[in-house]
């Protein structure tokens, strides 16, 4: 965001801020296109920071396949492997139209290209703001547009009508619309549109047809079967030529615009216009009326059963004329006219008389077309698989009627073969295919599949030139070829009839067959020096006398040179990957076989194990394929062997014990640590565990001692029963360290402590958990001291206090007894006679 403060004012100050946010936009959608047609998707970015030239990434998102990388202006290796061939051939490309505008172009879109296309731009902004990608949905439908015209009358008299019928259809699966356009092509003049019925039903006339359409000279006639019809009335010499019907399929895109998604143009046929009163013809004059067996002129002046080539007209009062245009051999015979007289009265007509004239014989001398036909090779094969092209030329054409057409038939005769081969010994000509007068293809029985798949093509490149082309010539195609050209002329019934046929001398096509060969070489790309490492091997193939082969690859392994061969992976000519019987189902993700070049393959094995040791090689087969046919095996080759051989040493473990103190007093806590270490081929922390046990020996140098506590490799702690008041606990501070804690120590806890550990690790060579050798640490002596004064001061204190307390209590008790219980309260006077008292006493 950029902010600027306006000029200071006496009253207030305003702050003006302008926000920049990147905007990525694509062609509006959704888009509907037809397969086989070109498609362009535009993407541009605005309001961005950074360099003027921006980079773009195109991806396609499909419901089943997910996100697929298509192409990038920055990374030439951005494209997904499934699209790399199309990008290399130019079928998929990205074209920069400006610094911030690109266009994704698909030369021939496929039905599998239906997806949502996402255009994204890497950020060059200082602040992430706006949108950095935009998407458009593209749907590709099949090309079902069909244009089926009806051939017009080849010859039309001047002033007559031409009816042009054309049926345009398509399979209705999506909301698409049709249009039809009639055009005329004349020699030396480009194709001129006459009239168009648009997708919305509107009629659009050509540049020179607007006035004629307004005057009724052009009329639309829609038939019940849905075919479009155009009637050209009052034809002139300018209406002669080749008529073309063009069908188009449209969609109504966002914004109300019509978009043409596919079109197809088909020639309807050539029409010749005969000038009135000119040209070859026979005129018969019959007074009153004239009628042939097929044409009549009624009293109302309407001609019945007429045609453009046969007409009946009134030339004067009581005089009629029969005109036959373009006389043919079938027109010879006897002609007569029959007259009927009609009388009118009372609003009705009555036949008054009838009479037939004497017949007149008409003889027609037919002159057949004449021409010369030559067969020349345009391209001859040198080896099997090369293309072959033969051209059939028609020259010196004479006596060819207007509206006539040429057709061709191609024939093949095998070369003489060994005795017993019926096909080659009989020298029978086999029909390859033919093009009739209307250009329709008729395939020979043995060549139907190759013609339908496009492996063999019959074309008419010019009015007088036909070509036969083999895209890839096979050995069975060696032999003699000939072309037969047929001249077709318009018949009276409106069709075409054969007038003449000429066959060329045979032309031999042969070459010296060369046996194909294949060489395969395997090389070690990455060496597996230990278990768990990655092994890579590349296989390169070279061929001789093969045209554009495809390859299938088998990666095979042997435990030893003489052991049985097992298949690990296979890759078909169509790049279909399959796992062989030697593949562990749990390790399929570790095996990769890819095609890294036109003749190079790479095998990748991650995390090698002991079971993978052995010899590896590639078994490569070359295949050839004709368009529309299955793969045919040509030759195979095995590469040299590459060995995987490594020694499994395993990791090395050590154990040590340490204590934070060796002397302590009762009720204190002692802590001892058992530290383990690993060296050599150290496994990952997730692939390593230990079993640890702690022991106590009361006397120095004693035996193994008493087991205090243990923890297994799964982390389960187990403590032994104790008679002492102290307690122990175990903890794991890290992967390699275990601690023993003794709480509230007593003198019974004195002694030698040591730990024993058993390491467990996941072997990279076997893929299984393996335990190592048992490890025993050194011993640590723990002393719990006995404090003399601390142990006697309390008893002495308690005894003194008790003695004093007892003495005081005795004195007090004696005093109380003496004072209270032993004193006499009655006074006795002493006797004077002391002796008597003493004696009494």
Short mmCIF file of C-alpha atoms in Angstrom, two decimals, residues 85-426:
data_model
loop_
_atom_site.label_atom_id
_atom_site.label_comp_id
_atom_site.label_asym_id
_atom_site.label_seq_id
_atom_site.Cartn_x
_atom_site.Cartn_y
_atom_site.Cartn_z
CA UNK A 85 5.45 -36.18 -25.47
CA UNK A 86 2.73 -33.72 -26.38
CA UNK A 87 4.80 -30.80 -25.11
CA UNK A 88 7.85 -32.02 -27.06
CA UNK A 89 5.82 -32.36 -30.27
CA UNK A 90 4.33 -28.89 -29.89
CA UNK A 91 0.77 -30.14 -29.39
CA UNK A 92 0.86 -28.42 -25.99
CA UNK A 93 2.63 -25.07 -25.82
CA UNK A 94 2.58 -21.79 -23.99
CA UNK A 95 3.04 -18.60 -26.02
CA UNK A 96 3.97 -15.29 -24.42
CA UNK A 97 1.85 -12.47 -25.85
CA UNK A 98 3.40 -9.84 -23.59
CA UNK A 99 5.33 -9.38 -20.37
CA UNK A 100 2.24 -10.24 -18.32
CA UNK A 101 0.10 -12.14 -20.84
CA UNK A 102 0.46 -15.75 -22.03
CA UNK A 103 -1.68 -18.18 -23.95
CA UNK A 104 -1.93 -21.96 -23.46
CA UNK A 105 -2.39 -23.53 -26.87
CA UNK A 106 -3.54 -27.05 -27.67
CA UNK A 107 -3.13 -27.88 -31.36
CA UNK A 108 -5.50 -30.85 -31.38
CA UNK A 109 -7.57 -31.07 -28.22
CA UNK A 110 -8.56 -34.51 -26.94
CA UNK A 111 -11.50 -35.69 -24.91
CA UNK A 112 -9.04 -36.53 -22.10
CA UNK A 113 -8.17 -32.81 -21.95
CA UNK A 114 -11.51 -32.06 -20.28
CA UNK A 115 -10.55 -30.47 -16.95
CA UNK A 116 -10.34 -27.25 -15.00
CA UNK A 117 -7.21 -25.38 -16.10
CA UNK A 118 -5.54 -23.34 -13.38
CA UNK A 119 -3.16 -20.50 -14.27
CA UNK A 120 -0.93 -19.40 -11.40
CA UNK A 121 1.84 -16.80 -11.06
CA UNK A 122 4.69 -16.97 -8.55
CA UNK A 123 4.66 -14.04 -6.15
CA UNK A 124 7.05 -11.14 -6.84
CA UNK A 125 5.15 -8.73 -4.58
CA UNK A 126 6.54 -7.27 -1.38
CA UNK A 127 3.20 -7.93 0.31
CA UNK A 128 0.99 -10.95 -0.39
CA UNK A 129 -2.23 -9.37 -1.66
CA UNK A 130 -4.82 -10.21 -4.31
CA UNK A 131 -5.23 -13.51 -6.15
CA UNK A 132 -2.35 -15.48 -7.60
CA UNK A 133 -4.27 -18.00 -9.68
CA UNK A 134 -7.43 -18.29 -11.73
CA UNK A 135 -9.16 -21.24 -13.39
CA UNK A 136 -11.40 -21.99 -16.33
CA UNK A 137 -13.30 -25.22 -17.04
CA UNK A 138 -12.86 -26.83 -20.46
CA UNK A 139 -15.15 -29.60 -21.71
CA UNK A 140 -14.21 -31.48 -24.88
CA UNK A 141 -16.94 -33.29 -26.82
CA UNK A 142 -16.69 -35.70 -29.73
CA UNK A 143 -16.73 -34.42 -33.31
CA UNK A 144 -20.10 -35.69 -34.53
CA UNK A 145 -20.74 -33.02 -37.14
CA UNK A 146 -21.85 -34.57 -40.45
CA UNK A 147 -22.54 -32.81 -43.73
CA UNK A 148 -24.42 -34.94 -46.29
CA UNK A 149 -25.28 -32.99 -49.45
CA UNK A 150 -27.30 -34.23 -52.42
CA UNK A 151 -25.67 -33.82 -55.79
CA UNK A 152 -27.46 -31.20 -57.89
CA UNK A 153 -28.33 -31.65 -61.55
CA UNK A 154 -25.02 -31.51 -63.40
CA UNK A 155 -26.46 -29.63 -66.38
CA UNK A 156 -29.09 -26.90 -66.09
CA UNK A 157 -30.43 -24.78 -68.96
CA UNK A 158 -30.05 -21.07 -68.74
CA UNK A 159 -33.05 -19.64 -66.95
CA UNK A 160 -33.76 -22.90 -65.11
CA UNK A 161 -33.52 -23.67 -61.37
CA UNK A 162 -30.83 -25.33 -59.29
CA UNK A 163 -31.92 -27.13 -56.13
CA UNK A 164 -29.17 -27.47 -53.51
CA UNK A 165 -30.06 -29.83 -50.63
CA UNK A 166 -27.68 -30.31 -47.71
CA UNK A 167 -28.29 -32.24 -44.48
CA UNK A 168 -26.23 -31.02 -41.50
CA UNK A 169 -26.49 -33.13 -38.31
CA UNK A 170 -24.70 -33.79 -35.06
CA UNK A 171 -25.29 -35.86 -31.89
CA UNK A 172 -27.05 -33.62 -29.40
CA UNK A 173 -25.23 -34.10 -26.09
CA UNK A 174 -24.61 -30.47 -25.23
CA UNK A 175 -26.40 -27.20 -26.09
CA UNK A 176 -24.82 -26.59 -29.52
CA UNK A 177 -26.36 -25.06 -32.62
CA UNK A 178 -25.94 -25.64 -36.35
CA UNK A 179 -25.57 -23.39 -39.36
CA UNK A 180 -25.32 -24.13 -43.08
CA UNK A 181 -23.65 -22.09 -45.81
CA UNK A 182 -23.92 -22.56 -49.57
CA UNK A 183 -20.93 -21.38 -51.59
CA UNK A 184 -19.83 -21.38 -55.22
CA UNK A 185 -16.33 -21.98 -56.54
CA UNK A 186 -15.52 -21.02 -60.11
CA UNK A 187 -12.20 -21.48 -61.92
CA UNK A 188 -9.80 -18.70 -61.01
CA UNK A 189 -12.22 -17.19 -58.45
CA UNK A 190 -12.07 -17.84 -54.68
CA UNK A 191 -14.96 -19.51 -52.89
CA UNK A 192 -17.91 -17.09 -52.69
CA UNK A 193 -20.64 -17.47 -50.07
CA UNK A 194 -24.17 -17.35 -51.46
CA UNK A 195 -26.39 -17.65 -48.39
CA UNK A 196 -26.11 -18.74 -44.75
CA UNK A 197 -28.72 -19.93 -42.27
CA UNK A 198 -27.12 -18.95 -38.96
CA UNK A 199 -27.23 -20.80 -35.62
CA UNK A 200 -29.99 -18.50 -34.43
CA UNK A 201 -32.07 -19.10 -37.59
CA UNK A 202 -31.20 -15.76 -39.17
CA UNK A 203 -30.52 -15.67 -42.92
CA UNK A 204 -27.32 -13.92 -44.00
CA UNK A 205 -26.72 -13.37 -47.69
CA UNK A 206 -23.38 -13.13 -49.43
CA UNK A 207 -21.96 -9.83 -50.59
CA UNK A 208 -23.37 -10.28 -54.13
CA UNK A 209 -26.58 -12.14 -53.27
CA UNK A 210 -28.58 -9.66 -51.17
CA UNK A 211 -30.60 -8.16 -54.03
CA UNK A 212 -31.16 -11.56 -55.64
CA UNK A 213 -32.52 -12.93 -52.37
CA UNK A 214 -34.80 -9.93 -51.99
CA UNK A 215 -36.13 -10.44 -55.54
CA UNK A 216 -36.92 -14.12 -54.90
CA UNK A 217 -34.06 -15.46 -57.00
CA UNK A 218 -32.82 -17.35 -53.91
CA UNK A 219 -35.38 -19.33 -51.90
CA UNK A 220 -35.02 -21.52 -48.82
CA UNK A 221 -36.79 -24.88 -48.83
CA UNK A 222 -36.55 -26.80 -45.54
CA UNK A 223 -37.52 -30.43 -46.05
CA UNK A 224 -39.42 -32.59 -43.58
CA UNK A 225 -36.32 -34.69 -42.86
CA UNK A 226 -34.53 -31.57 -41.58
CA UNK A 227 -32.32 -31.07 -44.64
CA UNK A 228 -31.62 -27.49 -45.67
CA UNK A 229 -32.55 -26.63 -49.25
CA UNK A 230 -31.64 -23.63 -51.39
CA UNK A 231 -33.27 -23.01 -54.78
CA UNK A 232 -31.31 -20.83 -57.20
CA UNK A 233 -33.87 -19.60 -59.74
CA UNK A 234 -33.25 -18.08 -63.16
CA UNK A 235 -29.70 -19.33 -63.45
CA UNK A 236 -27.18 -17.66 -65.73
CA UNK A 237 -23.69 -18.52 -66.88
CA UNK A 238 -22.37 -16.88 -63.70
CA UNK A 239 -24.10 -19.62 -61.67
CA UNK A 240 -22.02 -22.42 -63.23
CA UNK A 241 -19.27 -23.96 -61.11
CA UNK A 242 -18.64 -26.21 -58.09
CA UNK A 243 -21.18 -25.81 -55.28
CA UNK A 244 -19.98 -26.35 -51.71
CA UNK A 245 -22.01 -26.93 -48.54
CA UNK A 246 -20.39 -25.92 -45.25
CA UNK A 247 -21.86 -27.04 -41.92
CA UNK A 248 -20.78 -25.39 -38.68
CA UNK A 249 -21.42 -26.15 -35.03
CA UNK A 250 -21.76 -23.20 -32.62
CA UNK A 251 -22.06 -22.51 -28.92
CA UNK A 252 -23.50 -19.50 -27.14
CA UNK A 253 -20.71 -18.29 -24.87
CA UNK A 254 -20.83 -15.91 -21.95
CA UNK A 255 -21.49 -12.36 -23.05
CA UNK A 256 -23.94 -13.39 -25.77
CA UNK A 257 -21.25 -14.15 -28.34
CA UNK A 258 -21.55 -17.01 -30.84
CA UNK A 259 -18.46 -19.22 -31.04
CA UNK A 260 -17.77 -21.56 -33.97
CA UNK A 261 -16.26 -24.72 -32.51
CA UNK A 262 -16.05 -26.95 -35.62
CA UNK A 263 -16.92 -26.80 -39.28
CA UNK A 264 -16.90 -29.12 -42.26
CA UNK A 265 -17.15 -28.26 -45.98
CA UNK A 266 -18.22 -30.81 -48.61
CA UNK A 267 -18.40 -30.38 -52.35
CA UNK A 268 -21.96 -30.90 -53.59
CA UNK A 269 -21.10 -31.20 -57.26
CA UNK A 270 -20.35 -29.17 -60.36
CA UNK A 271 -23.20 -27.58 -62.32
CA UNK A 272 -22.94 -26.52 -65.96
CA UNK A 273 -25.36 -23.96 -67.41
CA UNK A 274 -26.37 -24.51 -71.06
CA UNK A 275 -27.07 -21.32 -73.01
CA UNK A 276 -30.54 -21.09 -74.54
CA UNK A 277 -30.62 -21.93 -78.28
CA UNK A 278 -27.00 -23.04 -78.31
CA UNK A 279 -25.13 -26.27 -77.98
CA UNK A 280 -25.83 -29.75 -79.29
CA UNK A 281 -29.56 -30.70 -79.38
CA UNK A 282 -32.44 -31.98 -81.53
CA UNK A 283 -35.60 -29.91 -82.16
CA UNK A 284 -38.87 -31.40 -83.36
CA UNK A 285 -41.73 -29.26 -84.64
CA UNK A 286 -45.18 -30.64 -84.59
CA UNK A 287 -48.13 -28.47 -85.49
CA UNK A 288 -51.00 -28.19 -83.01
CA UNK A 289 -49.27 -30.13 -80.24
CA UNK A 290 -46.27 -32.36 -79.65
CA UNK A 291 -45.92 -35.06 -77.05
CA UNK A 292 -43.32 -37.71 -76.34
CA UNK A 293 -43.82 -40.71 -74.21
CA UNK A 294 -42.53 -38.79 -71.18
CA UNK A 295 -43.31 -35.09 -71.78
CA UNK A 296 -46.62 -33.37 -72.31
CA UNK A 297 -47.89 -29.81 -72.58
CA UNK A 298 -51.36 -29.26 -71.21
CA UNK A 299 -53.97 -26.92 -72.50
CA UNK A 300 -53.14 -24.57 -69.64
CA UNK A 301 -49.53 -24.35 -70.83
CA UNK A 302 -48.06 -26.39 -67.97
CA UNK A 303 -45.33 -28.94 -68.88
CA UNK A 304 -45.67 -32.31 -67.15
CA UNK A 305 -42.87 -34.86 -66.58
CA UNK A 306 -40.29 -32.39 -67.84
CA UNK A 307 -36.68 -32.12 -66.70
CA UNK A 308 -33.80 -29.70 -67.20
CA UNK A 309 -32.53 -31.83 -70.12
CA UNK A 310 -35.90 -32.52 -71.77
CA UNK A 311 -38.39 -29.73 -72.38
CA UNK A 312 -41.51 -28.92 -74.43
CA UNK A 313 -42.27 -25.33 -75.44
CA UNK A 314 -44.75 -23.41 -77.60
CA UNK A 315 -43.06 -21.62 -80.52
CA UNK A 316 -46.20 -20.16 -82.12
CA UNK A 317 -49.93 -20.62 -82.60
CA UNK A 318 -50.50 -24.34 -83.07
CA UNK A 319 -46.75 -25.08 -83.11
CA UNK A 320 -44.74 -26.81 -80.39
CA UNK A 321 -41.14 -27.90 -80.08
CA UNK A 322 -39.47 -30.74 -78.18
CA UNK A 323 -35.94 -29.90 -77.01
CA UNK A 324 -33.51 -32.61 -75.83
CA UNK A 325 -30.33 -31.07 -74.38
CA UNK A 326 -27.09 -32.96 -74.11
CA UNK A 327 -28.02 -35.84 -76.39
CA UNK A 328 -26.66 -39.22 -75.31
CA UNK A 329 -26.61 -42.67 -76.81
CA UNK A 330 -29.63 -43.66 -74.77
CA UNK A 331 -31.65 -40.95 -76.53
CA UNK A 332 -31.73 -42.77 -79.87
CA UNK A 333 -35.08 -44.22 -80.96
CA UNK A 334 -38.47 -43.34 -82.54
CA UNK A 335 -40.13 -40.03 -81.65
CA UNK A 336 -43.73 -38.95 -82.37
CA UNK A 337 -46.20 -36.39 -81.12
CA UNK A 338 -49.83 -36.86 -80.28
CA UNK A 339 -52.37 -34.05 -80.52
CA UNK A 340 -55.57 -33.68 -78.62
CA UNK A 341 -58.13 -30.96 -79.42
CA UNK A 342 -60.23 -29.62 -76.61
CA UNK A 343 -63.39 -27.52 -76.90
CA UNK A 344 -64.63 -25.41 -74.05
CA UNK A 345 -68.23 -24.59 -73.17
CA UNK A 346 -70.40 -24.10 -70.13
CA UNK A 347 -67.33 -23.73 -67.97
CA UNK A 348 -66.06 -27.20 -68.93
CA UNK A 349 -63.57 -28.62 -71.50
CA UNK A 350 -64.30 -31.50 -73.81
CA UNK A 351 -61.85 -33.52 -75.94
CA UNK A 352 -62.90 -33.05 -79.55
CA UNK A 353 -60.21 -34.95 -81.47
CA UNK A 354 -56.90 -36.83 -81.13
CA UNK A 355 -54.23 -37.68 -83.66
CA UNK A 356 -50.69 -39.07 -83.56
CA UNK A 357 -48.00 -38.08 -86.02
CA UNK A 358 -45.82 -40.48 -87.92
CA UNK A 359 -42.71 -41.51 -85.88
CA UNK A 360 -39.33 -40.02 -86.67
CA UNK A 361 -36.19 -42.11 -86.07
CA UNK A 362 -33.30 -40.44 -84.32
CA UNK A 363 -29.82 -41.96 -84.50
CA UNK A 364 -27.10 -40.85 -82.05
CA UNK A 365 -23.46 -41.41 -82.80
CA UNK A 366 -21.74 -41.61 -79.42
CA UNK A 367 -18.13 -40.42 -79.10
CA UNK A 368 -16.58 -41.83 -75.93
CA UNK A 369 -14.13 -39.78 -73.85
CA UNK A 370 -10.49 -40.41 -74.64
CA UNK A 371 -7.47 -39.78 -72.41
CA UNK A 372 -4.08 -41.18 -71.42
CA UNK A 373 -3.17 -42.56 -67.97
CA UNK A 374 0.35 -42.84 -66.55
CA UNK A 375 1.52 -44.26 -63.21
CA UNK A 376 4.66 -42.82 -61.60
CA UNK A 377 6.25 -43.34 -58.13
CA UNK A 378 6.40 -40.19 -56.02
CA UNK A 379 8.16 -41.94 -53.14
CA UNK A 380 9.66 -45.45 -53.11
CA UNK A 381 10.78 -47.37 -50.00
CA UNK A 382 14.39 -48.24 -49.34
CA UNK A 383 13.75 -50.45 -46.31
CA UNK A 384 10.71 -51.94 -44.65
CA UNK A 385 8.71 -49.25 -42.88
CA UNK A 386 9.46 -46.44 -45.34
CA UNK A 387 6.50 -44.59 -46.90
CA UNK A 388 5.41 -45.32 -50.48
CA UNK A 389 3.47 -42.98 -52.74
CA UNK A 390 2.25 -43.63 -56.29
CA UNK A 391 0.66 -40.98 -58.53
CA UNK A 392 -1.84 -41.72 -61.31
CA UNK A 393 -1.98 -38.88 -63.88
CA UNK A 394 -4.71 -38.35 -66.51
CA UNK A 395 -3.66 -36.36 -69.59
CA UNK A 396 -4.87 -35.51 -73.11
CA UNK A 397 -8.58 -35.63 -72.22
CA UNK A 398 -10.91 -35.27 -75.22
CA UNK A 399 -14.65 -35.67 -75.82
CA UNK A 400 -15.40 -35.30 -72.14
CA UNK A 401 -18.90 -33.91 -71.59
CA UNK A 402 -19.57 -31.06 -69.21
CA UNK A 403 -20.35 -32.36 -65.76
CA UNK A 404 -18.33 -35.50 -66.32
CA UNK A 405 -16.10 -36.87 -63.57
CA UNK A 406 -13.22 -39.26 -63.16
CA UNK A 407 -12.92 -42.23 -60.82
CA UNK A 408 -9.97 -44.48 -60.04
CA UNK A 409 -9.39 -48.09 -58.98
CA UNK A 410 -6.06 -49.28 -57.55
CA UNK A 411 -4.92 -52.88 -57.99
CA UNK A 412 -2.05 -54.93 -56.58
CA UNK A 413 -0.43 -58.08 -57.96
CA UNK A 414 1.98 -59.99 -55.66
CA UNK A 415 5.46 -60.86 -56.85
CA UNK A 416 6.06 -64.47 -57.97
CA UNK A 417 6.66 -66.58 -54.90
CA UNK A 418 7.89 -70.11 -54.14
CA UNK A 419 5.97 -73.10 -55.53
CA UNK A 420 2.96 -74.00 -53.46
CA UNK A 421 2.09 -70.42 -52.56
CA UNK A 422 -1.32 -70.07 -54.19
CA UNK A 423 -1.55 -66.32 -53.68
CA UNK A 424 1.72 -65.44 -55.38
CA UNK A 425 1.80 -68.25 -57.93
CA UNK A 426 -1.62 -67.47 -59.43
#
